[in-house]
Short mmCIF file of C-alpha atoms and ligand atoms in Angstrom, two decimals:
data_model
loop_
_atom_site.label_atom_id
_atom_site.label_comp_id
_atom_site.label_asym_id
_atom_site.label_seq_id
_atom_site.Cartn_x
_atom_site.Cartn_y
_atom_site.Cartn_z
CA MET A 1 0.00 0.00 0.00
CA ILE A 2 1.30 3.41 -0.99
CA GLU A 3 -0.18 6.41 0.72
CA PHE A 4 0.03 10.05 -0.29
CA ARG A 5 -0.94 12.24 2.65
CA ASN A 6 -1.48 15.89 1.82
CA VAL A 7 1.57 15.85 -0.44
CA THR A 8 2.79 19.08 -1.99
CA LYS A 9 5.75 19.68 -4.24
CA ARG A 10 6.85 23.21 -4.93
CA PHE A 11 9.98 23.35 -7.09
CA PRO A 12 12.64 25.96 -6.31
CA ASP A 13 11.45 28.07 -9.25
CA GLY A 14 8.03 28.38 -7.61
CA THR A 15 6.15 25.85 -9.77
CA VAL A 16 3.66 23.93 -7.68
CA ALA A 17 3.68 20.60 -9.47
CA VAL A 18 1.66 18.77 -6.83
CA ASP A 19 -0.77 20.57 -4.56
CA ALA A 20 -2.06 18.84 -1.42
CA PHE A 21 -2.47 15.42 -2.99
CA ASP A 22 -4.15 12.59 -1.09
CA LEU A 23 -4.47 9.03 -2.30
CA VAL A 24 -4.22 5.48 -1.05
CA ILE A 25 -2.85 3.09 -3.66
CA PRO A 26 -3.84 -0.50 -2.89
CA SER A 27 -1.29 -3.31 -3.04
CA ARG A 28 -1.19 -5.87 -5.84
CA LYS A 29 -3.30 -3.76 -8.16
CA THR A 30 -2.50 -1.57 -11.10
CA THR A 31 -3.20 2.07 -10.35
CA VAL A 32 -2.98 4.51 -13.22
CA PHE A 33 -2.42 8.27 -13.02
CA VAL A 34 -3.83 9.84 -16.14
CA GLY A 35 -3.83 13.50 -17.05
CA SER A 36 -2.50 15.88 -19.63
CA SER A 37 1.15 16.72 -19.93
CA GLY A 38 2.55 18.85 -17.11
CA CYS A 39 -0.17 18.00 -14.60
CA GLY A 40 2.31 16.49 -12.13
CA LYS A 41 2.16 12.75 -12.84
CA THR A 42 5.91 12.21 -13.07
CA THR A 43 6.47 14.28 -9.95
CA LEU A 44 3.99 12.10 -8.04
CA LEU A 45 5.72 8.94 -9.20
CA ARG A 46 9.18 10.23 -8.33
CA MET A 47 8.12 11.10 -4.82
CA ILE A 48 7.48 7.41 -4.23
CA ASN A 49 11.13 6.44 -4.74
CA ARG A 50 12.54 9.73 -3.46
CA MET A 51 13.82 10.97 -6.79
CA VAL A 52 11.83 14.04 -5.77
CA GLU A 53 11.35 15.04 -2.14
CA PRO A 54 7.95 16.51 -1.24
CA THR A 55 7.95 20.02 0.20
CA GLY A 56 4.88 19.17 2.25
CA GLY A 57 3.05 16.08 3.48
CA THR A 58 4.31 12.50 3.45
CA VAL A 59 4.48 9.53 1.15
CA ALA A 60 4.33 6.22 2.96
CA ILE A 61 4.82 2.64 1.82
CA ASP A 62 3.04 0.10 4.02
CA GLY A 63 2.64 2.79 6.63
CA GLU A 64 6.31 3.79 6.69
CA ASP A 65 7.29 7.28 5.61
CA VAL A 66 9.69 6.94 2.66
CA ALA A 67 11.67 9.93 3.99
CA SER A 68 12.78 7.69 6.87
CA LYS A 69 14.31 5.16 4.48
CA GLN A 70 17.72 5.33 2.88
CA ALA A 71 17.10 6.70 -0.63
CA VAL A 72 19.48 4.43 -2.55
CA ALA A 73 18.24 1.25 -0.86
CA LEU A 74 14.64 2.37 -1.36
CA ARG A 75 15.20 2.87 -5.10
CA ARG A 76 16.81 -0.55 -5.45
CA SER A 77 13.73 -2.08 -3.83
CA ILE A 78 11.31 -0.43 -6.27
CA GLY A 79 11.19 -1.18 -9.99
CA TYR A 80 11.22 1.88 -12.23
CA VAL A 81 10.42 1.86 -15.93
CA MET A 82 10.46 5.06 -17.93
CA GLN A 83 9.77 6.43 -21.35
CA ASN A 84 12.67 6.01 -23.80
CA SER A 85 13.69 3.01 -21.72
CA GLY A 86 16.34 4.88 -19.69
CA LEU A 87 18.72 2.02 -20.41
CA MET A 88 22.46 2.40 -19.96
CA PRO A 89 23.81 2.70 -23.51
CA HIS A 90 27.14 1.18 -22.47
CA PHE A 91 25.62 -1.92 -20.88
CA THR A 92 24.48 -4.90 -22.91
CA VAL A 93 20.87 -6.02 -22.67
CA ALA A 94 21.78 -8.63 -20.04
CA GLU A 95 23.91 -6.14 -18.08
CA ASN A 96 21.10 -3.62 -18.14
CA ILE A 97 18.59 -6.11 -16.80
CA ALA A 98 21.10 -7.30 -14.22
CA THR A 99 21.79 -3.77 -12.95
CA VAL A 100 19.92 -3.94 -9.65
CA PRO A 101 20.94 -7.52 -8.75
CA ARG A 102 24.56 -6.43 -9.34
CA LEU A 103 24.08 -3.31 -7.22
CA THR A 104 22.69 -5.39 -4.39
CA GLY A 105 25.69 -7.69 -4.48
CA ARG A 106 24.63 -10.70 -6.53
CA THR A 107 27.51 -12.32 -8.40
CA ARG A 108 27.95 -11.58 -12.07
CA ARG A 109 26.89 -15.14 -12.89
CA ALA A 110 23.79 -15.16 -10.77
CA ALA A 111 22.78 -11.75 -12.09
CA ARG A 112 23.23 -12.85 -15.67
CA ALA A 113 21.19 -16.00 -15.11
CA ARG A 114 18.45 -13.85 -13.64
CA ALA A 115 18.66 -11.49 -16.64
CA LEU A 116 18.24 -14.34 -19.12
CA GLU A 117 15.30 -15.67 -17.15
CA LEU A 118 13.66 -12.24 -17.27
CA MET A 119 14.26 -11.90 -21.00
CA ASP A 120 12.03 -14.94 -21.34
CA VAL A 121 9.43 -13.45 -19.04
CA VAL A 122 9.12 -10.25 -21.05
CA GLY A 123 9.25 -12.04 -24.39
CA LEU A 124 12.74 -11.17 -25.57
CA ASP A 125 14.88 -13.62 -27.50
CA THR A 126 17.87 -14.46 -25.26
CA ALA A 127 20.06 -14.28 -28.37
CA MET A 128 19.88 -10.52 -27.85
CA ALA A 129 21.48 -10.72 -24.41
CA ASP A 130 24.84 -9.36 -25.56
CA ARG A 131 23.57 -6.61 -27.82
CA TYR A 132 23.60 -2.97 -26.85
CA PRO A 133 20.35 -1.00 -26.48
CA SER A 134 21.15 1.04 -29.58
CA GLN A 135 20.95 -2.17 -31.58
CA LEU A 136 17.35 -2.85 -30.55
CA SER A 137 14.03 -1.45 -31.74
CA GLY A 138 12.07 0.93 -29.53
CA GLY A 139 9.66 -1.80 -28.49
CA GLN A 140 12.48 -4.20 -27.61
CA GLN A 141 14.17 -1.49 -25.57
CA GLN A 142 10.98 -1.00 -23.57
CA ARG A 143 10.83 -4.72 -22.88
CA VAL A 144 14.38 -4.55 -21.58
CA GLY A 145 13.29 -1.61 -19.43
CA VAL A 146 10.43 -3.67 -17.98
CA ALA A 147 12.75 -6.62 -17.38
CA ARG A 148 15.21 -4.36 -15.57
CA GLY A 149 12.38 -3.03 -13.42
CA LEU A 150 11.43 -6.58 -12.45
CA ALA A 151 14.96 -7.91 -11.92
CA SER A 152 15.08 -7.65 -8.15
CA ASP A 153 11.52 -8.95 -7.87
CA PRO A 154 10.27 -5.71 -6.28
CA ASN A 155 6.84 -5.43 -4.69
CA ILE A 156 6.32 -2.09 -6.36
CA LEU A 157 6.77 -1.24 -10.02
CA LEU A 158 6.63 2.40 -11.11
CA MET A 159 6.02 2.98 -14.81
CA ASP A 160 6.25 6.46 -16.28
CA GLU A 161 4.69 6.52 -19.75
CA PRO A 162 6.71 3.40 -20.60
CA PHE A 163 4.96 2.87 -23.92
CA GLY A 164 4.65 6.51 -24.89
CA ALA A 165 7.38 6.54 -27.50
CA VAL A 166 6.62 3.38 -29.48
CA ASP A 167 4.31 3.04 -32.45
CA PRO A 168 0.65 2.10 -31.83
CA ILE A 169 0.93 -1.53 -32.92
CA VAL A 170 3.92 -2.23 -30.70
CA ARG A 171 2.24 -0.27 -27.90
CA ALA A 172 -0.85 -2.48 -28.08
CA GLU A 173 1.37 -5.54 -27.93
CA LEU A 174 3.32 -4.23 -24.93
CA GLN A 175 0.07 -3.35 -23.16
CA ARG A 176 -1.24 -6.89 -23.65
CA GLU A 177 2.03 -8.31 -22.33
CA LEU A 178 1.91 -6.08 -19.28
CA ILE A 179 -1.61 -7.29 -18.51
CA ARG A 180 -0.40 -10.90 -18.83
CA LEU A 181 2.66 -10.18 -16.68
CA GLN A 182 0.64 -8.49 -14.00
CA ARG A 183 -1.70 -11.47 -13.85
CA ASP A 184 1.30 -13.72 -13.10
CA LEU A 185 3.38 -11.37 -10.96
CA ASP A 186 0.79 -9.60 -8.88
CA LYS A 187 2.84 -6.45 -8.21
CA THR A 188 1.72 -3.10 -6.97
CA VAL A 189 1.97 -1.21 -10.24
CA VAL A 190 1.73 2.56 -10.44
CA PHE A 191 1.43 3.51 -14.07
CA VAL A 192 1.50 7.00 -15.54
CA THR A 193 0.05 7.92 -18.91
CA HIS A 194 -1.66 10.76 -20.71
CA ASP A 195 -3.68 8.27 -22.76
CA VAL A 196 -7.16 7.55 -21.36
CA ASP A 197 -7.56 4.38 -23.40
CA GLU A 198 -4.30 3.03 -22.01
CA ALA A 199 -5.36 4.02 -18.49
CA PHE A 200 -8.69 2.21 -18.79
CA LEU A 201 -7.12 -0.82 -20.41
CA LEU A 202 -4.42 -1.34 -17.78
CA GLY A 203 -5.79 0.16 -14.59
CA ASP A 204 -7.69 -1.61 -11.85
CA GLN A 205 -8.01 1.91 -10.49
CA VAL A 206 -7.58 5.12 -12.38
CA ALA A 207 -6.88 8.58 -10.95
CA ILE A 208 -7.78 11.37 -13.32
CA LEU A 209 -5.59 14.36 -12.61
CA ALA A 210 -5.61 18.03 -13.52
CA LYS A 211 -2.88 20.64 -13.16
CA GLY A 212 -1.14 20.52 -9.78
CA ALA A 213 -2.08 16.81 -9.59
CA ARG A 214 -5.59 17.88 -8.56
CA ARG A 215 -7.62 14.69 -8.30
CA LEU A 216 -10.74 14.92 -10.44
CA GLN A 217 -11.84 11.35 -9.93
CA PHE A 218 -10.53 8.07 -8.59
CA GLY A 219 -12.15 4.75 -9.28
CA SER A 220 -12.27 1.72 -11.51
CA PRO A 221 -12.64 2.35 -15.24
CA SER A 222 -16.23 1.09 -15.03
CA GLU A 223 -17.09 3.44 -12.20
CA ILE A 224 -15.60 6.40 -14.01
CA THR A 225 -17.31 5.55 -17.28
CA GLU A 226 -20.66 4.92 -15.63
CA GLN A 227 -20.52 7.93 -13.39
CA PRO A 228 -18.08 10.64 -14.42
CA ALA A 229 -17.53 13.07 -11.56
CA ASP A 230 -18.21 16.10 -13.72
CA ASP A 231 -18.47 17.35 -17.28
CA PHE A 232 -14.74 17.82 -17.52
CA VAL A 233 -14.09 14.17 -16.68
CA ALA A 234 -16.86 13.08 -19.04
CA ALA A 235 -15.24 15.07 -21.83
CA PHE A 236 -11.75 13.91 -20.88
CA ILE A 237 -12.64 10.22 -21.05
CA GLY A 238 -14.60 10.82 -24.22
CA ALA A 239 -17.92 9.66 -22.81
CA GLU A 240 -19.85 11.95 -25.12
CA ARG A 241 -18.05 11.15 -28.30
CA GLY A 242 -15.65 8.60 -29.70
CA LYS A 243 -15.68 4.95 -28.87
CA ARG A 244 -17.00 5.17 -25.34
CA ALA A 245 -20.25 6.86 -26.48
CA LEU A 246 -22.22 3.84 -27.60
CA ARG A 247 -25.85 3.69 -28.62
CA VAL A 248 -28.11 0.76 -29.34
CA LYS A 249 -29.10 0.04 -32.91
CA GLN A 250 -31.77 -2.52 -33.77
CA THR A 251 -30.92 -4.98 -36.52
CA PRO A 252 -32.86 -7.97 -37.88
CA HIS A 253 -30.58 -10.21 -35.79
CA GLY A 254 -31.01 -8.27 -32.55
CA PRO A 255 -29.61 -5.10 -30.94
CA VAL A 256 -25.97 -4.04 -31.49
CA LEU A 257 -23.87 -1.23 -30.02
CA VAL A 258 -22.64 1.50 -32.31
CA ASP A 259 -20.08 4.22 -31.49
CA ALA A 260 -20.23 7.91 -32.35
CA GLU A 261 -18.57 7.30 -35.72
CA GLY A 262 -21.26 4.79 -36.63
CA ARG A 263 -18.98 1.77 -36.29
CA THR A 264 -20.53 -1.30 -34.74
CA GLN A 265 -18.56 -2.16 -31.62
CA GLY A 266 -20.42 -5.21 -30.38
CA VAL A 267 -23.60 -7.10 -29.85
CA LEU A 268 -25.93 -6.36 -26.98
CA VAL A 269 -26.45 -9.57 -25.04
CA GLU A 270 -29.40 -9.57 -22.66
CA GLY A 271 -28.70 -10.90 -19.20
CA GLY A 272 -25.09 -11.80 -20.08
CA ALA A 273 -22.33 -12.05 -17.49
CA MET B 1 70.35 5.88 -44.32
CA GLU B 2 73.92 4.89 -43.60
CA TRP B 3 73.88 7.12 -40.55
CA VAL B 4 70.71 5.48 -39.33
CA THR B 5 71.93 1.90 -39.71
CA GLY B 6 75.16 2.81 -37.98
CA ASN B 7 73.35 4.42 -35.03
CA LEU B 8 70.42 2.11 -34.36
CA ASP B 9 71.51 1.60 -30.77
CA LEU B 10 71.53 5.34 -30.12
CA ILE B 11 68.12 5.82 -31.78
CA GLY B 12 66.73 2.89 -29.81
CA SER B 13 67.88 4.14 -26.44
CA LEU B 14 66.75 7.72 -27.19
CA THR B 15 63.35 6.34 -28.22
CA LEU B 16 63.05 4.52 -24.91
CA ASP B 17 63.95 7.70 -23.00
CA HIS B 18 61.42 9.60 -25.05
CA LEU B 19 58.70 7.04 -24.48
CA ARG B 20 59.33 6.89 -20.75
CA GLN B 21 59.21 10.67 -20.32
CA SER B 22 56.10 11.09 -22.48
CA VAL B 23 54.12 8.18 -21.11
CA ILE B 24 54.68 9.22 -17.50
CA ALA B 25 53.58 12.77 -18.33
CA ILE B 26 50.51 11.59 -20.27
CA ALA B 27 49.47 9.22 -17.50
CA ALA B 28 50.04 11.82 -14.76
CA GLY B 29 48.20 14.47 -16.78
CA PHE B 30 45.27 12.10 -17.26
CA ALA B 31 45.16 11.14 -13.59
CA LEU B 32 45.22 14.79 -12.47
CA SER B 33 42.66 15.87 -15.04
CA LEU B 34 39.98 13.45 -13.86
CA PRO B 35 39.41 15.07 -10.46
CA LEU B 36 40.01 18.59 -11.82
CA GLY B 37 37.66 18.04 -14.73
CA TRP B 38 35.06 16.54 -12.42
CA VAL B 39 35.26 19.50 -10.05
CA ALA B 40 34.91 21.91 -12.97
CA TRP B 41 31.91 19.97 -14.22
CA ARG B 42 30.24 19.52 -10.84
CA TYR B 43 30.65 22.99 -9.41
CA ARG B 44 29.38 25.53 -11.89
CA LEU B 45 31.03 28.42 -10.07
CA LEU B 46 34.50 26.91 -10.22
CA ARG B 47 34.10 25.84 -13.78
CA GLY B 48 35.05 29.11 -15.50
CA TRP B 49 38.10 29.40 -13.27
CA VAL B 50 39.39 25.89 -13.73
CA ILE B 51 38.92 25.96 -17.49
CA THR B 52 40.50 29.42 -17.85
CA VAL B 53 43.46 28.76 -15.58
CA THR B 54 44.29 25.38 -17.07
CA GLY B 55 43.79 26.84 -20.55
CA LEU B 56 46.21 29.67 -19.74
CA LEU B 57 48.85 27.14 -18.71
CA TYR B 58 48.95 26.08 -22.31
CA THR B 59 49.99 29.55 -23.42
CA ILE B 60 53.21 29.51 -21.34
CA PRO B 61 56.11 29.02 -23.76
CA SER B 62 57.59 25.59 -23.14
CA LEU B 63 61.18 26.75 -22.95
CA ALA B 64 60.26 29.38 -20.38
CA LEU B 65 58.41 26.79 -18.31
CA LEU B 66 61.39 24.45 -18.42
CA MET B 67 63.64 27.20 -17.09
CA ILE B 68 61.24 28.63 -14.49
CA LEU B 69 60.03 25.34 -12.97
CA PRO B 70 63.49 24.28 -11.67
CA VAL B 71 63.94 27.67 -10.03
CA VAL B 72 60.52 27.49 -8.36
CA ALA B 73 60.59 23.81 -7.42
CA GLY B 74 64.29 23.53 -6.73
CA TYR B 75 65.36 20.65 -8.92
CA PRO B 76 68.03 20.78 -11.64
CA ALA B 77 66.82 21.98 -15.04
CA THR B 78 68.60 19.07 -16.68
CA SER B 79 66.67 16.45 -14.69
CA GLU B 80 64.10 14.28 -16.36
CA THR B 81 61.68 15.31 -13.61
CA ASN B 82 61.80 18.85 -14.92
CA LEU B 83 60.68 17.82 -18.39
CA VAL B 84 58.07 15.34 -17.12
CA ILE B 85 56.47 17.94 -14.86
CA ALA B 86 56.36 20.54 -17.62
CA LEU B 87 54.79 18.04 -20.00
CA THR B 88 52.29 17.02 -17.33
CA ILE B 89 51.21 20.65 -16.96
CA TYR B 90 50.53 20.91 -20.68
CA ALA B 91 48.70 17.57 -20.64
CA VAL B 92 46.47 18.81 -17.83
CA ALA B 93 45.79 21.99 -19.80
CA ILE B 94 44.26 19.95 -22.62
CA MET B 95 42.74 17.09 -20.64
CA VAL B 96 40.75 19.01 -18.02
CA ARG B 97 38.70 20.52 -20.77
CA ALA B 98 38.17 17.12 -22.37
CA VAL B 99 37.02 15.56 -19.08
CA THR B 100 34.58 18.41 -18.45
CA ASP B 101 33.22 18.28 -21.99
CA GLY B 102 32.94 14.51 -21.75
CA LEU B 103 30.92 14.63 -18.54
CA ASP B 104 28.77 17.34 -20.07
CA ALA B 105 28.06 15.07 -23.02
CA VAL B 106 26.46 12.39 -20.82
CA ASP B 107 22.69 12.34 -21.39
CA PRO B 108 21.07 13.71 -18.19
CA ALA B 109 18.19 11.28 -18.71
CA VAL B 110 20.59 8.34 -18.49
CA ARG B 111 22.13 9.81 -15.36
CA ARG B 112 18.67 10.23 -13.77
CA SER B 113 17.73 6.75 -14.83
CA ALA B 114 20.84 5.35 -13.13
CA THR B 115 19.92 7.18 -9.94
CA ALA B 116 16.33 5.97 -10.19
CA VAL B 117 17.33 2.30 -10.29
CA GLY B 118 19.58 2.72 -7.26
CA TYR B 119 23.09 3.90 -8.06
CA GLY B 120 24.65 5.94 -5.27
CA ASP B 121 26.54 9.05 -6.40
CA ALA B 122 30.08 7.64 -6.25
CA ARG B 123 29.17 4.36 -7.84
CA ARG B 124 27.27 6.13 -10.58
CA PHE B 125 30.29 8.28 -11.36
CA TRP B 126 32.56 5.29 -11.94
CA ALA B 127 29.99 3.00 -13.57
CA VAL B 128 27.96 5.46 -15.62
CA ASP B 129 29.24 9.04 -15.93
CA LEU B 130 32.90 8.25 -16.52
CA PRO B 131 32.43 5.44 -19.06
CA LEU B 132 29.86 7.45 -20.99
CA ALA B 133 32.21 10.44 -21.01
CA GLY B 134 34.86 8.00 -22.29
CA PRO B 135 34.72 8.69 -26.04
CA VAL B 136 35.18 12.45 -25.55
CA ILE B 137 37.88 11.91 -22.92
CA LEU B 138 39.65 9.44 -25.19
CA ALA B 139 39.60 11.93 -28.07
CA GLY B 140 41.21 14.48 -25.73
CA LEU B 141 43.71 11.92 -24.51
CA ARG B 142 44.77 11.09 -28.05
CA VAL B 143 45.42 14.76 -28.85
CA THR B 144 47.27 15.10 -25.56
CA ALA B 145 49.42 12.05 -26.25
CA VAL B 146 50.49 13.14 -29.71
CA SER B 147 51.18 16.71 -28.62
CA THR B 148 53.12 15.55 -25.54
CA ILE B 149 55.32 13.24 -27.59
CA SER B 150 56.09 15.98 -30.04
CA LEU B 151 56.58 18.63 -27.35
CA ALA B 152 58.97 16.41 -25.36
CA THR B 153 61.74 17.06 -27.90
CA VAL B 154 62.12 20.56 -26.45
CA GLY B 155 63.71 18.94 -23.40
CA ILE B 156 67.03 18.73 -25.18
CA LEU B 157 67.27 22.54 -25.08
CA VAL B 158 67.66 22.42 -21.29
CA GLY B 159 69.73 19.27 -21.41
CA VAL B 160 67.15 16.49 -20.96
CA THR B 161 68.07 13.81 -23.45
CA ASN B 162 65.50 12.16 -25.69
CA LEU B 163 64.77 11.98 -29.43
CA GLY B 164 65.18 15.77 -29.52
CA TYR B 165 68.91 15.09 -29.28
CA LEU B 166 68.84 13.91 -32.91
CA PHE B 167 67.60 17.35 -33.98
CA THR B 168 70.18 19.45 -32.13
CA ASN B 169 73.07 17.08 -32.76
CA GLY B 170 72.13 16.64 -36.42
CA LEU B 171 71.84 20.36 -36.95
CA GLN B 172 75.12 21.17 -35.22
CA ARG B 173 77.01 18.51 -37.14
CA ARG B 174 75.02 19.07 -40.32
CA ILE B 175 73.98 15.41 -40.55
CA ILE B 176 70.62 15.72 -42.32
CA PRO B 177 69.75 11.98 -42.06
CA GLU B 178 70.10 12.28 -38.29
CA VAL B 179 67.55 15.12 -38.19
CA LEU B 180 65.24 13.19 -40.49
CA ALA B 181 65.63 10.07 -38.36
CA GLY B 182 64.59 12.15 -35.37
CA ILE B 183 61.48 13.41 -37.10
CA VAL B 184 60.50 9.93 -38.27
CA ALA B 185 61.18 8.38 -34.86
CA VAL B 186 59.04 10.98 -33.06
CA ALA B 187 56.25 10.47 -35.58
CA LEU B 188 56.42 6.69 -35.18
CA VAL B 189 56.33 6.91 -31.39
CA ALA B 190 53.33 9.24 -31.63
CA LEU B 191 51.57 6.94 -34.08
CA LEU B 192 52.29 3.91 -31.93
CA ILE B 193 50.87 5.49 -28.77
CA ASP B 194 47.88 6.82 -30.69
CA LEU B 195 47.21 3.37 -32.09
CA LEU B 196 47.48 1.79 -28.65
CA LEU B 197 45.05 4.35 -27.23
CA MET B 198 42.62 3.72 -30.05
CA LEU B 199 42.78 -0.03 -29.50
CA ALA B 200 42.39 0.41 -25.76
CA GLY B 201 39.32 2.55 -26.46
CA ARG B 202 37.81 -0.16 -28.63
CA ALA B 203 38.46 -2.81 -26.04
CA LEU B 204 37.12 -0.72 -23.15
CA MET B 205 34.19 0.88 -24.97
CA PRO B 206 32.77 -1.68 -27.39
CA TRP B 207 29.37 -0.01 -27.05
CA ALA B 208 30.65 3.20 -28.62
CA ARG B 209 31.08 1.44 -31.93
CA ALA B 210 27.77 -0.37 -31.67
CA GLU B 211 26.17 3.01 -31.24
CA ALA B 212 27.92 4.79 -34.08
CA PRO B 213 25.80 3.59 -37.04
CA ARG B 214 22.56 4.61 -35.36
CA ARG B 215 23.91 8.03 -34.53
CA SER B 216 24.86 8.71 -38.10
CA SER B 217 21.50 7.51 -39.35
CA THR B 218 19.62 9.75 -36.91
CA ALA B 219 21.87 12.61 -37.96
CA ALA B 220 20.98 11.89 -41.56
CA GLU B 221 17.30 11.82 -40.67
CA ALA B 222 17.60 15.13 -38.87
CA ALA B 223 19.33 16.66 -41.87
CA ALA B 224 16.70 15.36 -44.28
N1 ADP C 301 12.74 20.02 -11.70
C1 ADP C 301 11.72 20.86 -11.94
N2 ADP C 301 11.85 22.19 -11.71
C2 ADP C 301 10.83 23.03 -11.95
N3 ADP C 301 9.63 22.67 -12.42
C3 ADP C 301 9.44 21.37 -12.69
C4 ADP C 301 10.48 20.40 -12.47
N4 ADP C 301 10.00 19.18 -12.83
C5 ADP C 301 8.74 19.38 -13.25
N5 ADP C 301 8.40 20.68 -13.16
C6 ADP C 301 7.10 21.29 -13.48
O1 ADP C 301 6.11 20.67 -12.68
C7 ADP C 301 4.94 20.44 -13.43
C8 ADP C 301 4.59 18.97 -13.41
O2 ADP C 301 5.60 18.25 -14.09
P1 ADP C 301 5.56 16.67 -14.31
O3 ADP C 301 5.36 16.02 -13.01
O4 ADP C 301 6.76 16.29 -15.09
O5 ADP C 301 4.25 16.53 -15.20
P2 ADP C 301 3.75 15.29 -16.10
O6 ADP C 301 4.61 14.12 -15.81
O7 ADP C 301 2.33 15.11 -15.69
O8 ADP C 301 3.85 15.74 -17.52
C9 ADP C 301 5.18 21.01 -14.81
O9 ADP C 301 4.67 22.31 -14.86
C10 ADP C 301 6.68 21.02 -14.91
O10 ADP C 301 7.11 22.04 -15.77
MG1 MG C 302 5.82 13.03 -17.14
#
């Protein structure tokens, strides 16, 4: 469980990136922060592993204030995956994945074995183990980033727009893989994105944020879709238009659901599960 | 040619002297430049000072330095130490800048990423910052090495013997092949050290070559 209690971050230049933010993030679920660029998502995420120190309030993991923990050890215990992979360009794929096990004192051999195992987990051919990140595609680099985040088997995985820079087809594939992974691994995932579709696809819980990390709504995708907190949220999630605004159309074979563009999205099944 | 074949022993021993003096100065200059370059990179306020002062060192005429240093430091002008220290000063003048530029060239996102996964500051410097600054530092080191080897010949003017001896002796005795042998020998020593540095760079930084093709292709894309 990760708890934000009245957390504020004012940067030295006066920018208030996060203003009195409160949230309890449940364990073993995927929680997504979604909001437009600059609303404070990355700042929130970085306060969890002390890359950014709050100027007010506390962030606690399982009831313990992170400020009381040693920053370096804390970061090693939390997986972190970022946009543009953040891989070390001078480490091979295996060395990148093995980074945290090496930092925590595992032998080179043990760390490499772990890296190869994780390459399998994230769907990377182990033949790529000795390549450098620059020799991989964007999607492969992100997989390496995910593998590195998982290497020390952390309870918490922080993901900051990890699929933001890859093309839509690869992104869809990576999203599916993350869902599969999460089913097996059962981590506490905190995922940041500016893409509502991605948020609703991946999140058990979604926090919709506005500037200053102001919380507009927090709930499951179904709750938010069924009952948007206000017009802004409704517009933001596209409830009035696009593919979440469905209407019933009668056909000779029964009712179907059609989106705002007139595309049939599915069949209406009465009394279904 | 006859002079050369008749004096191979002399050329050989002068080459060894030359190599010893240059290599010590290059190594010492490199070792001193790492902390100085790091300080200049890390502390913005000191940066201008360190870069300017070390840069100014380079403008001191070498002969003057070789005559002043012994007076200041109290060792004989003719000692090898005198030459090695002077060469080290010039090496530092070039290398500090290279170290600072190299550290500057490290992608801040990679540095942040290293911190985010749990590198402490010191460990990150040795494992991330320094290796990634490596290509720029190596380029500076190669310039330093070649210039040090060529500059070392000036030692003969204050009585420190090395390949420079072939120039002064050849000129005094009007033996042109001796002067030419000196030039060729200095060039060969410089080429040899440069080659060794290049090979060391390849062995230590295999990733730099793996990266090169992509860089050029992105540069081409940017230009298009
Ligand atoms: N180090 C910093 N110094 C000053 N302002 C910053 C810094 N980092 C982020 N900000 C500002 O804080 C706000 C939130 O940034 P960020 O958390 O990166 O947003 P997001 O990840 O949602 O795009 C933005 O206005 C940004 O410009
Ligand atoms: Mg961000």
